[in-house]
């Protein structure tokens, strides 16, 4: 998809030109709710969600027939030293296998809410470079992974729930948030899969070292993505952008997915208008990041499991919002 | 079911003798989660819910095969003067009919989460007495309605989601909360189906008048239920009790259902241990009441729709919690 000199240029162009909401469809949703004769605003957040779905699909009432949970899995060179996560790097691949076998939590949540599921294995045998030593990815690889992520939006899906998998990726997410929003490692690291206080301090130190190494290059959000991000972050950024271009609303999962989304937001403050945040993770800094991005979580269930679990649970609410309007409207017209 | 002299006595006896949780089943749930090898506590509130389901069903992993949403609908004499709700009293019956026709919001949410639905019409043509003039119900009618509510727990259901319908019932719920927890009308009334400030003031005045009329009789929670409550409140109290006796966990909906539950809690502080609160309604005082009852809401979606909508949405999360454990465990054993 590269038509210009530099791999990132196409993404910059696409992002700068994204379309706004369909205000007419949103107005039709409000009119449909009013026509039911129910108390105004009685379905609370669900009415907001139905209106948002209409804005970004152009359909009123909105319809969700083919929702997909897409999980992007990557491995991180920075995790190799084994001091920043209680899980071994090999466990990323193990969870990918467990998901393929139907035995992960996300499989059950997809069953519960009738969601499709695809796991995108992003070169797990080839971890990114250690961000304290080098850029995680070169520009060409990063752009190629973004393009790969864009392909997740296919087969006429009409809701994209985005999750992530990757041992060490909460450290990488913290580095991205620090690069994009400022602050030091200590401001953004959390306990991830269960880091204790000394391990949290090592995580913060790793982030600070990466920030120092990459310095002013991080002012460019896409440079930040390739330097202190990683493959699942690049793919998620690509998927979010592709969803916007194809009028597919997005449900973002937790800390790492939000960090990937933040890259797009830094390039265009309207880049995430077609996204909702599934839940507030217990990860340190997620709430602060969500507020900076203007993303209001649907759920607050103290999850820190990853693999798109929060997005799948929130998708149940999003589907109910769409159904509420179509079913009620049909009965009353 | 009356075996003693006074209609309420059996309920008092049953409530005093309810059993505690199955600690062994809860421990088995914790062991099953540990056996998956996933990060400890990573599914947050869902792990608490799975453990709670095991405690009150004795099954580990818990299984939900036959969840039911039961909506109890009643009419209130106090609503007849038409100054305490923007909806006409006739609309209770209209919503019951809409639900039977499949056109209410609750129908769509039941479809979304595969929940059964029953609406219990509690003598809608015979509103309770105006609580500012008389007791809503005599003891015999109140006890009979509680017994009727107990019959909602039938057909081997394994999760009971309880909702309510009744024009004017947020005023009645406010009166019950004030009777049980203290405070005046202004402390407990909210906007209900959309009352404006003058109407809220009239609601508060109605509650104060009822509190003054019934005075010290309200110290007995069952007397409070029959004097300032109503039919759906009595039936809900019966249903919650029957669920406990039959090891069926309960998901409570909003403000009115919580007020009915509060009656049981006042009689036995462990009476609601088999209940979770579906959501935090926007109704004034619901948060305070929930805290007093030790009920932590699963959702906070600014709903004020009634008809069990919050309970049905939360049931999706409860089902996912049960599924998460059974599916994960099966894959890993």
XYZ file of C-alpha atoms in Angstrom:
666
model
C 0.000 0.000 0.000
C 3.048 2.251 -0.081
C 2.712 4.888 -2.747
C 5.060 7.527 -1.365
C 8.662 7.617 -0.381
C 8.357 6.749 3.288
C 6.333 3.828 4.689
C 4.507 5.944 7.299
C 3.340 8.630 4.868
C 0.246 6.785 3.686
C -0.976 6.335 7.246
C -0.484 10.009 7.949
C -2.501 10.895 4.866
C -5.297 8.439 5.621
C -5.540 9.607 9.236
C -5.633 13.263 8.315
C -8.548 12.645 5.975
C -10.914 10.477 8.042
C -14.590 11.368 7.834
C -16.784 12.633 10.642
C -19.945 11.123 12.101
C -23.244 10.661 10.270
C -25.293 13.249 12.150
C -28.447 12.331 10.269
C -28.299 8.722 11.418
C -27.728 9.873 15.004
C -30.801 12.114 14.783
C -32.851 9.189 13.467
C -31.802 7.116 16.503
C -32.961 9.874 18.838
C -36.254 10.094 16.958
C -36.740 6.328 17.147
C -36.210 6.317 20.908
C -38.636 9.219 21.266
C -41.211 7.321 19.197
C -41.231 4.404 21.649
C -42.917 6.634 24.244
C -40.553 5.405 26.956
C -39.215 7.863 29.573
C -36.572 10.090 27.984
C -33.045 8.797 28.391
C -34.211 5.837 30.484
C -31.758 3.435 28.859
C -28.868 5.692 29.851
C -25.526 4.778 28.334
C -27.195 2.294 25.975
C -28.899 5.151 24.171
C -25.556 6.909 23.782
C -24.094 3.697 22.389
C -26.951 3.208 19.918
C -26.515 6.787 18.733
C -22.763 6.317 18.431
C -23.249 3.118 16.420
C -25.512 5.011 14.043
C -23.019 7.862 13.720
C -20.235 5.563 12.596
C -22.160 3.037 10.513
C -24.754 5.376 9.023
C -27.461 2.855 9.971
C -30.457 3.780 12.165
C -31.516 1.667 13.923
C -28.014 0.223 14.095
C -27.594 -3.487 13.448
C -24.824 -5.774 14.671
C -24.921 -9.067 12.837
C -21.267 -9.940 12.522
C -19.182 -8.789 15.488
C -15.569 -9.907 15.659
C -13.064 -10.042 18.494
C -9.596 -9.607 17.007
C -6.662 -10.329 19.293
C -3.217 -9.210 18.233
C -0.319 -11.074 19.799
C 3.293 -9.954 19.816
C 6.509 -10.609 21.690
C 8.841 -7.980 23.060
C 12.615 -7.973 23.206
C 12.428 -5.917 26.370
C 10.760 -8.868 28.129
C 13.735 -11.144 27.455
C 15.679 -10.007 30.514
C 12.789 -11.475 32.533
C 12.703 -8.691 35.102
C 9.599 -6.876 33.963
C 6.898 -9.569 33.975
C 6.170 -12.562 36.190
C 5.246 -14.533 33.056
C 7.796 -16.144 30.768
C 7.933 -14.782 27.201
C 6.902 -18.240 25.949
C 3.510 -17.826 27.544
C 2.330 -15.472 24.774
C 2.439 -18.394 22.354
C 0.878 -20.705 24.951
C -2.107 -18.410 25.373
C -2.439 -18.136 21.586
C -2.568 -21.957 21.441
C -5.033 -22.130 24.313
C -7.263 -19.675 22.479
C -7.064 -21.754 19.304
C -8.100 -24.795 21.381
C -11.100 -22.923 22.788
C -9.863 -23.043 26.359
C -9.073 -19.415 27.115
C -11.399 -17.036 28.955
C -11.954 -15.073 25.750
C -13.425 -18.146 24.026
C -16.093 -18.428 26.710
C -16.975 -14.729 26.526
C -17.292 -14.980 22.737
C -19.670 -17.929 23.213
C -21.652 -15.972 25.797
C -22.231 -13.042 23.449
C -22.103 -14.755 20.050
C -18.948 -13.048 18.847
C -16.555 -14.234 16.195
C -12.916 -14.586 17.247
C -9.636 -14.318 15.368
C -6.165 -14.334 16.842
C -3.439 -12.646 14.835
C -0.045 -14.131 15.681
C 2.494 -11.427 14.858
C 5.819 -13.203 14.382
C 5.951 -14.488 17.949
C 9.248 -16.251 17.239
C 10.787 -12.929 16.324
C 10.437 -10.574 19.291
C 10.917 -6.877 18.687
C 14.269 -5.338 19.620
C 14.743 -4.398 23.272
C 13.457 -0.810 23.462
C 16.150 0.114 25.982
C 18.803 -0.761 23.367
C 17.269 0.009 20.002
C 14.031 0.842 18.209
C 11.508 -1.992 18.598
C 10.904 -2.009 14.830
C 12.248 -0.270 11.753
C 9.843 1.969 9.880
C 9.257 -0.553 7.111
C 8.392 -3.405 9.501
C 6.201 -1.167 11.599
C 4.282 0.050 8.546
C 3.937 -3.503 7.229
C 2.498 -4.619 10.582
C 0.057 -1.702 10.551
C -1.016 -2.756 7.065
C -1.410 -6.339 8.304
C -3.606 -5.071 11.156
C -5.764 -3.232 8.639
C -6.645 -6.583 7.092
C -8.454 -7.619 10.286
C -11.346 -5.543 9.017
C -12.733 -7.954 6.431
C -15.634 -10.319 5.728
C -18.241 -7.626 6.324
C -17.790 -7.496 10.085
C -19.930 -4.772 11.649
C -18.301 -4.435 15.085
C -14.595 -4.831 15.800
C -13.534 -5.667 19.369
C -9.792 -5.269 19.745
C -7.644 -7.053 22.295
C -3.971 -7.748 22.793
C -1.630 -10.429 24.021
C 2.066 -10.101 24.692
C 4.286 -10.782 27.671
C 5.859 -7.474 28.626
C 3.374 -5.364 26.719
C 2.167 -3.387 29.735
C 5.738 -2.080 30.037
C 5.730 -1.164 26.362
C 2.294 0.456 26.737
C 3.610 2.499 29.671
C 6.533 3.646 27.518
C 4.133 4.672 24.745
C 1.889 6.604 27.128
C 4.919 8.383 28.607
C 6.167 9.216 25.100
C 2.771 10.542 23.989
C 1.505 12.192 27.180
C 4.700 12.975 29.079
C 5.716 11.798 32.523
C 8.196 9.165 33.599
C 8.049 5.380 33.847
C 6.757 5.501 37.417
C 3.770 7.534 36.228
C 2.615 4.863 33.796
C 3.720 1.387 34.859
C 1.358 -0.911 36.736
C 1.385 -4.437 38.049
C 0.598 -6.064 34.670
C 0.219 -9.817 35.181
C 1.115 -9.449 38.843
C 4.405 -7.595 39.228
C 5.344 -6.850 42.837
C 6.782 -3.520 43.967
C 10.445 -4.254 43.134
C 9.410 -5.532 39.706
C 7.272 -2.407 39.180
C 10.341 -0.305 39.972
C 12.346 -2.285 37.400
C 9.536 -1.742 34.861
C 9.640 2.002 35.529
C 13.434 1.969 35.141
C 13.137 0.179 31.803
C 10.655 2.771 30.563
C 12.880 5.639 31.679
C 15.874 4.081 29.944
C 13.889 3.693 26.714
C 12.626 7.290 26.929
C 16.201 8.535 27.414
C 17.538 6.473 24.509
C 14.919 7.562 21.956
C 14.661 11.145 23.207
C 13.173 13.720 20.886
C 12.369 11.143 18.171
C 9.359 10.276 20.322
C 7.680 13.589 19.526
C 6.383 12.011 16.322
C 3.640 9.545 17.372
C 4.444 7.031 14.627
C 8.130 7.196 15.538
C 7.085 6.541 19.149
C 5.052 3.550 17.941
C 7.973 1.929 16.142
C 10.640 2.881 18.694
C 9.000 2.082 22.047
C 5.934 0.153 20.824
C 5.728 -3.271 19.264
C 3.982 -5.439 16.686
C 0.566 -5.793 18.380
C 0.515 -2.030 18.942
C 1.232 -1.343 15.272
C -1.358 -3.884 14.117
C -3.989 -2.474 16.485
C -3.342 1.044 15.226
C -3.804 -0.240 11.682
C -6.996 -2.105 12.570
C -8.537 0.956 14.223
C -7.768 3.062 11.167
C -9.123 0.458 8.737
C -12.307 0.177 10.799
C -12.845 3.913 10.501
C -12.359 3.822 6.755
C -14.843 0.948 6.420
C -17.482 2.338 8.826
C -16.979 -0.372 11.437
C -17.291 0.788 15.065
C -14.552 -0.354 17.441
C -14.614 -1.592 21.048
C -11.171 -1.157 22.584
C -10.032 -3.488 25.355
C -7.507 -2.562 28.016
C -4.218 -0.838 28.720
C -2.127 -1.939 25.727
C -4.931 -1.537 23.171
C -5.584 1.944 24.530
C -1.895 2.822 24.162
C -1.977 1.771 20.509
C -5.106 3.871 20.030
C -3.374 6.835 21.687
C -0.844 6.915 18.838
C -3.640 7.633 16.350
C -5.214 10.193 18.668
C -1.921 12.051 18.866
C -1.917 12.313 15.067
C -5.581 13.322 14.790
C -7.721 14.103 17.855
C -10.779 12.757 15.999
C -9.116 9.484 15.030
C -10.841 7.551 17.845
C -14.325 9.014 17.565
C -15.555 5.670 16.182
C -14.167 3.819 19.240
C -15.594 3.088 22.682
C -13.531 1.903 25.611
C -14.749 -1.478 26.869
C -13.588 -1.228 30.442
C -11.317 0.360 32.947
C -8.422 -1.991 33.617
C -6.859 -2.097 37.074
C -3.594 -1.201 35.359
C -2.110 1.988 36.718
C -2.629 4.927 34.435
C -5.418 3.418 32.338
C -8.012 5.736 33.834
C -5.780 8.760 33.280
C -5.043 7.734 29.701
C -8.751 7.135 29.000
C -9.577 10.624 30.265
C -6.851 12.168 28.108
C -8.304 10.377 25.085
C -11.914 11.272 25.911
C -12.819 7.567 26.144
C -15.444 6.686 28.746
C -15.341 3.017 29.818
C -18.536 0.934 29.551
C -17.542 -1.510 32.300
C -15.472 -1.344 35.459
C -14.934 -4.947 36.524
C -11.318 -4.777 37.753
C -10.098 -6.947 34.889
C -6.422 -7.278 34.047
C -6.539 -10.405 31.946
C -5.896 -9.089 28.439
C -6.734 -11.212 25.371
C -9.723 -8.960 24.627
C -11.803 -10.189 27.559
C -13.071 -6.747 28.523
C -13.919 -5.922 24.917
C -15.929 -9.125 24.538
C -17.882 -8.456 27.736
C -18.604 -4.876 26.677
C -19.640 -6.106 23.230
C -22.577 -7.804 24.945
C -23.738 -4.389 26.144
C -23.133 -2.810 22.730
C -25.149 -5.564 21.026
C -27.965 -5.101 23.541
C -27.979 -1.357 22.800
C -28.397 -2.016 19.089
C -31.060 -4.685 19.683
C -32.985 -2.497 22.115
C -33.691 0.057 19.479
C -34.409 -2.225 16.545
C -36.693 -4.512 18.579
C -38.538 -1.737 20.361
C -38.958 0.334 17.256
C -40.307 -2.576 15.228
C -42.894 -3.366 17.871
C -44.176 0.150 18.194
C -44.160 1.498 14.646
C -48.493 -21.784 53.446
C -49.843 -20.241 56.646
C -49.381 -22.561 59.596
C -49.433 -20.052 62.449
C -51.871 -17.476 63.668
C -50.592 -14.437 61.788
C -49.873 -14.379 58.050
C -46.387 -12.848 58.434
C -45.136 -15.356 61.002
C -44.083 -18.005 58.505
C -41.943 -15.521 56.625
C -40.282 -14.416 59.834
C -39.486 -18.038 60.679
C -38.201 -18.878 57.212
C -36.034 -15.762 57.101
C -34.535 -16.389 60.507
C -33.493 -19.881 59.479
C -31.877 -19.349 56.051
C -28.653 -21.253 55.442
C -25.231 -19.761 54.873
C -22.895 -20.126 51.878
C -21.278 -23.345 50.683
C -17.677 -22.539 51.592
C -16.418 -25.765 50.075
C -17.821 -24.914 46.655
C -16.279 -21.443 46.874
C -12.889 -22.975 47.669
C -13.227 -25.311 44.677
C -13.841 -22.284 42.430
C -10.685 -20.622 43.719
C -8.746 -23.847 43.132
C -10.117 -24.169 39.594
C -9.055 -20.623 38.737
C -5.609 -21.288 40.199
C -5.332 -24.465 38.115
C -5.765 -22.525 34.864
C -2.363 -20.935 35.390
C -3.701 -17.507 34.485
C -2.529 -14.420 36.415
C -4.141 -14.375 39.864
C -7.346 -12.373 40.026
C -7.043 -11.322 36.375
C -10.772 -11.716 35.714
C -11.538 -9.314 38.557
C -15.180 -9.070 39.511
C -16.033 -12.097 37.351
C -14.021 -14.323 39.667
C -15.947 -12.933 42.647
C -19.188 -13.644 40.821
C -18.174 -17.213 39.955
C -17.241 -17.815 43.598
C -20.528 -16.295 44.771
C -22.501 -18.483 42.355
C -20.762 -21.542 43.787
C -21.449 -20.433 47.357
C -25.181 -20.203 46.774
C -25.715 -23.115 44.393
C -23.153 -25.523 45.826
C -21.882 -26.161 42.285
C -18.240 -25.641 41.290
C -17.740 -24.756 38.530
C -21.100 -22.999 38.603
C -23.472 -23.607 35.715
C -26.263 -21.350 34.470
C -28.509 -23.217 32.078
C -31.906 -21.765 32.852
C -31.800 -18.107 33.844
C -35.085 -16.276 34.248
C -35.984 -12.602 34.314
C -39.068 -12.191 36.508
C -40.809 -8.826 36.386
C -43.374 -8.009 39.028
C -45.909 -5.358 38.109
C -48.201 -3.533 40.520
C -50.255 -0.372 40.685
C -50.246 2.118 43.523
C -53.115 4.077 44.995
C -50.723 6.868 45.785
C -50.162 7.404 42.048
C -53.856 8.112 41.411
C -53.597 11.803 42.248
C -51.223 12.058 39.263
C -48.803 14.438 40.940
C -45.947 12.051 41.639
C -45.149 10.567 38.222
C -45.146 11.970 34.704
C -46.649 8.657 33.505
C -50.336 7.801 33.777
C -51.190 4.850 36.021
C -52.568 3.029 32.976
C -49.084 2.807 31.531
C -48.120 -0.022 33.907
C -50.585 -2.275 32.079
C -49.466 -0.902 28.713
C -45.851 -1.841 29.413
C -46.956 -5.289 30.583
C -48.768 -5.723 27.255
C -45.799 -4.405 25.309
C -43.605 -6.933 27.084
C -46.020 -9.750 26.239
C -45.858 -8.629 22.610
C -42.064 -8.742 22.623
C -41.680 -5.030 22.020
C -40.216 -3.750 25.277
C -36.533 -3.114 25.888
C -36.409 -6.059 28.301
C -37.432 -8.467 25.532
C -34.426 -7.431 23.455
C -32.020 -7.795 26.376
C -33.388 -11.265 27.112
C -32.781 -12.195 23.475
C -29.260 -10.754 23.649
C -28.320 -12.904 26.654
C -30.599 -15.919 26.169
C -32.707 -15.336 29.262
C -36.213 -16.572 29.944
C -38.799 -13.913 30.782
C -41.960 -13.947 32.847
C -44.103 -10.974 33.793
C -46.207 -11.305 36.918
C -49.222 -9.020 36.718
C -50.236 -8.338 40.332
C -53.885 -7.260 40.224
C -53.172 -4.169 38.137
C -56.883 -3.300 38.120
C -56.835 -3.136 41.894
C -54.248 -0.561 42.971
C -53.061 -0.622 46.555
C -54.552 1.919 48.963
C -53.017 5.406 48.916
C -50.210 5.180 51.492
C -50.850 8.744 52.626
C -54.380 7.693 53.678
C -54.165 4.050 54.718
C -51.946 0.986 54.665
C -51.208 -0.087 51.088
C -52.236 -3.669 51.902
C -53.667 -5.584 54.835
C -51.450 -8.254 56.348
C -53.291 -11.114 54.704
C -53.070 -9.630 51.194
C -49.445 -8.718 51.678
C -48.567 -12.234 52.838
C -50.541 -13.774 49.985
C -48.632 -11.614 47.497
C -45.333 -12.629 49.081
C -46.383 -16.265 48.715
C -47.321 -15.612 45.087
C -43.884 -14.103 44.523
C -42.293 -17.225 45.968
C -43.826 -19.226 43.138
C -41.679 -17.371 40.608
C -38.916 -19.739 41.626
C -40.022 -22.836 39.708
C -39.165 -24.994 36.694
C -35.589 -25.560 37.849
C -34.403 -22.058 37.053
C -30.796 -21.550 38.142
C -30.543 -17.745 38.101
C -33.336 -15.343 39.018
C -33.148 -11.785 37.694
C -35.726 -9.622 39.419
C -37.253 -6.468 38.014
C -40.263 -4.311 38.726
C -42.905 -2.268 36.946
C -45.374 0.121 38.518
C -46.235 3.742 37.949
C -45.484 5.564 41.191
C -43.268 2.841 42.585
C -40.173 5.019 42.960
C -42.201 7.095 45.437
C -43.203 3.943 47.285
C -39.612 2.700 47.228
C -38.474 6.028 48.695
C -41.044 5.647 51.482
C -39.773 2.131 52.211
C -36.136 3.250 52.312
C -37.050 6.123 54.642
C -39.012 3.721 56.875
C -36.153 1.194 56.998
C -33.104 3.470 57.018
C -34.474 6.719 58.428
C -34.465 10.155 56.830
C -37.239 12.097 55.192
C -38.872 12.026 51.776
C -36.395 14.509 50.343
C -33.543 12.157 51.273
C -34.893 9.301 49.177
C -37.028 10.534 46.277
C -35.552 10.893 42.801
C -36.757 11.804 39.360
C -38.291 8.379 38.586
C -39.611 8.387 35.027
C -38.687 12.044 34.661
C -40.182 14.102 37.489
C -39.125 17.744 37.477
C -38.181 19.647 40.641
C -41.727 20.661 41.673
C -42.895 17.069 41.138
C -39.915 15.780 43.153
C -40.980 18.106 45.976
C -44.517 16.690 45.781
C -43.089 13.147 45.860
C -41.094 14.028 48.978
C -44.213 15.515 50.574
C -46.174 12.344 49.830
C -43.468 10.225 51.465
C -43.375 12.482 54.535
C -47.157 12.314 54.859
C -47.081 8.510 54.664
C -44.263 8.303 57.229
C -46.246 10.546 59.597
C -49.440 8.538 59.155
C -47.900 5.119 59.801
C -45.474 6.306 62.465
C -43.985 3.725 64.787
C -45.672 0.808 63.003
C -42.902 1.168 60.419
C -40.311 -0.126 62.867
C -41.319 -3.659 61.906
C -39.968 -4.220 58.359
C -42.902 -6.399 57.256
C -45.334 -3.804 58.595
C -43.403 -1.195 56.602
C -43.732 -3.429 53.524
C -47.513 -3.697 53.783
C -48.119 -0.107 54.944
C -45.886 1.971 52.643
C -44.926 -0.733 50.099
C -47.035 -2.400 47.461
C -47.750 -5.618 45.633
C -44.604 -5.822 43.474
C -42.515 -5.104 46.574
C -44.202 -7.930 48.496
C -43.873 -10.363 45.602
C -40.197 -9.480 45.103
C -39.488 -10.032 48.793
C -41.161 -13.447 48.491
C -39.225 -14.323 45.353
C -35.890 -13.412 46.930
C -36.667 -15.588 49.947
C -37.846 -18.536 47.831
C -34.688 -18.294 45.739
C -32.573 -18.566 48.864
C -34.468 -21.622 50.048
C -34.059 -23.280 46.637
C -30.388 -22.371 46.135
C -31.047 -20.020 43.221
C -28.797 -16.934 43.071
C -30.547 -13.616 42.486
C -29.670 -10.579 40.347
C -31.537 -7.537 41.652
C -32.442 -4.727 39.289
C -32.908 -1.128 40.351
C -34.349 1.205 42.948
C -37.717 -0.472 43.667
C -36.353 -4.033 43.644
C -33.615 -2.939 46.026
C -36.213 -1.413 48.361
C -38.104 -4.716 48.465
C -34.839 -6.511 49.194
C -34.084 -4.034 51.982
C -37.155 -5.290 53.864
C -35.622 -8.760 54.102
C -32.235 -7.336 55.038
C -33.823 -5.439 57.922
C -35.201 -8.736 59.235
C -31.964 -10.685 58.739
C -28.711 -9.003 57.689
C -27.708 -12.190 55.840
C -30.966 -12.443 53.912
C -29.450 -10.947 50.740
C -26.148 -12.779 50.709
C -27.363 -14.801 47.699
C -28.116 -11.575 45.769
C -25.998 -9.315 43.587
C -27.013 -5.847 42.530
C -27.224 -5.558 38.749
C -26.580 -1.864 38.394
C -26.585 1.531 39.963
C -29.703 3.359 38.869
C -29.593 7.123 38.410
C -32.410 7.268 40.986
C -31.474 9.387 43.960
C -30.542 7.334 46.987
C -29.933 4.063 45.154
C -26.193 4.268 45.723
C -26.697 5.047 49.404
C -29.187 2.208 49.816
C -26.862 -0.223 48.041
C -24.034 0.714 50.379
C -26.243 0.237 53.426
C -27.179 -3.218 52.149
C -23.612 -4.201 51.265
C -24.610 -4.659 47.604
C -21.952 -3.724 45.043
C -23.392 -2.974 41.581
C -22.019 -4.876 38.578
C -22.893 -2.157 36.057
C -23.171 1.609 36.107
C -24.914 2.567 32.881
C -27.165 5.403 34.109
C -30.305 3.354 33.507
C -33.666 4.369 34.930
C -35.908 2.289 32.752
C -37.168 -0.381 35.144
C -38.745 -3.619 33.857
C -35.634 -5.582 34.834
C -33.453 -4.078 32.103
C -30.405 -3.632 34.343
C -30.783 -7.141 35.751
C -30.913 -8.648 32.262
C -27.794 -6.755 31.154
C -25.922 -7.803 34.292
C -27.072 -11.387 33.794
C -24.929 -11.423 30.662
C -21.883 -10.716 32.838
C -22.958 -13.300 35.432
C -23.388 -15.948 32.710
C -19.970 -15.079 31.285
C -18.439 -15.490 34.749
C -19.900 -18.974 35.070
C -18.886 -19.916 31.530
C -15.354 -18.581 31.968
C -14.601 -21.057 34.670
C -16.316 -24.113 33.235
C -14.848 -23.577 29.765
C -11.355 -22.742 30.926
C -11.248 -25.560 33.431
C -12.423 -28.124 30.901
C -9.738 -27.100 28.446
C -6.893 -27.239 30.917
C -7.663 -30.244 33.116
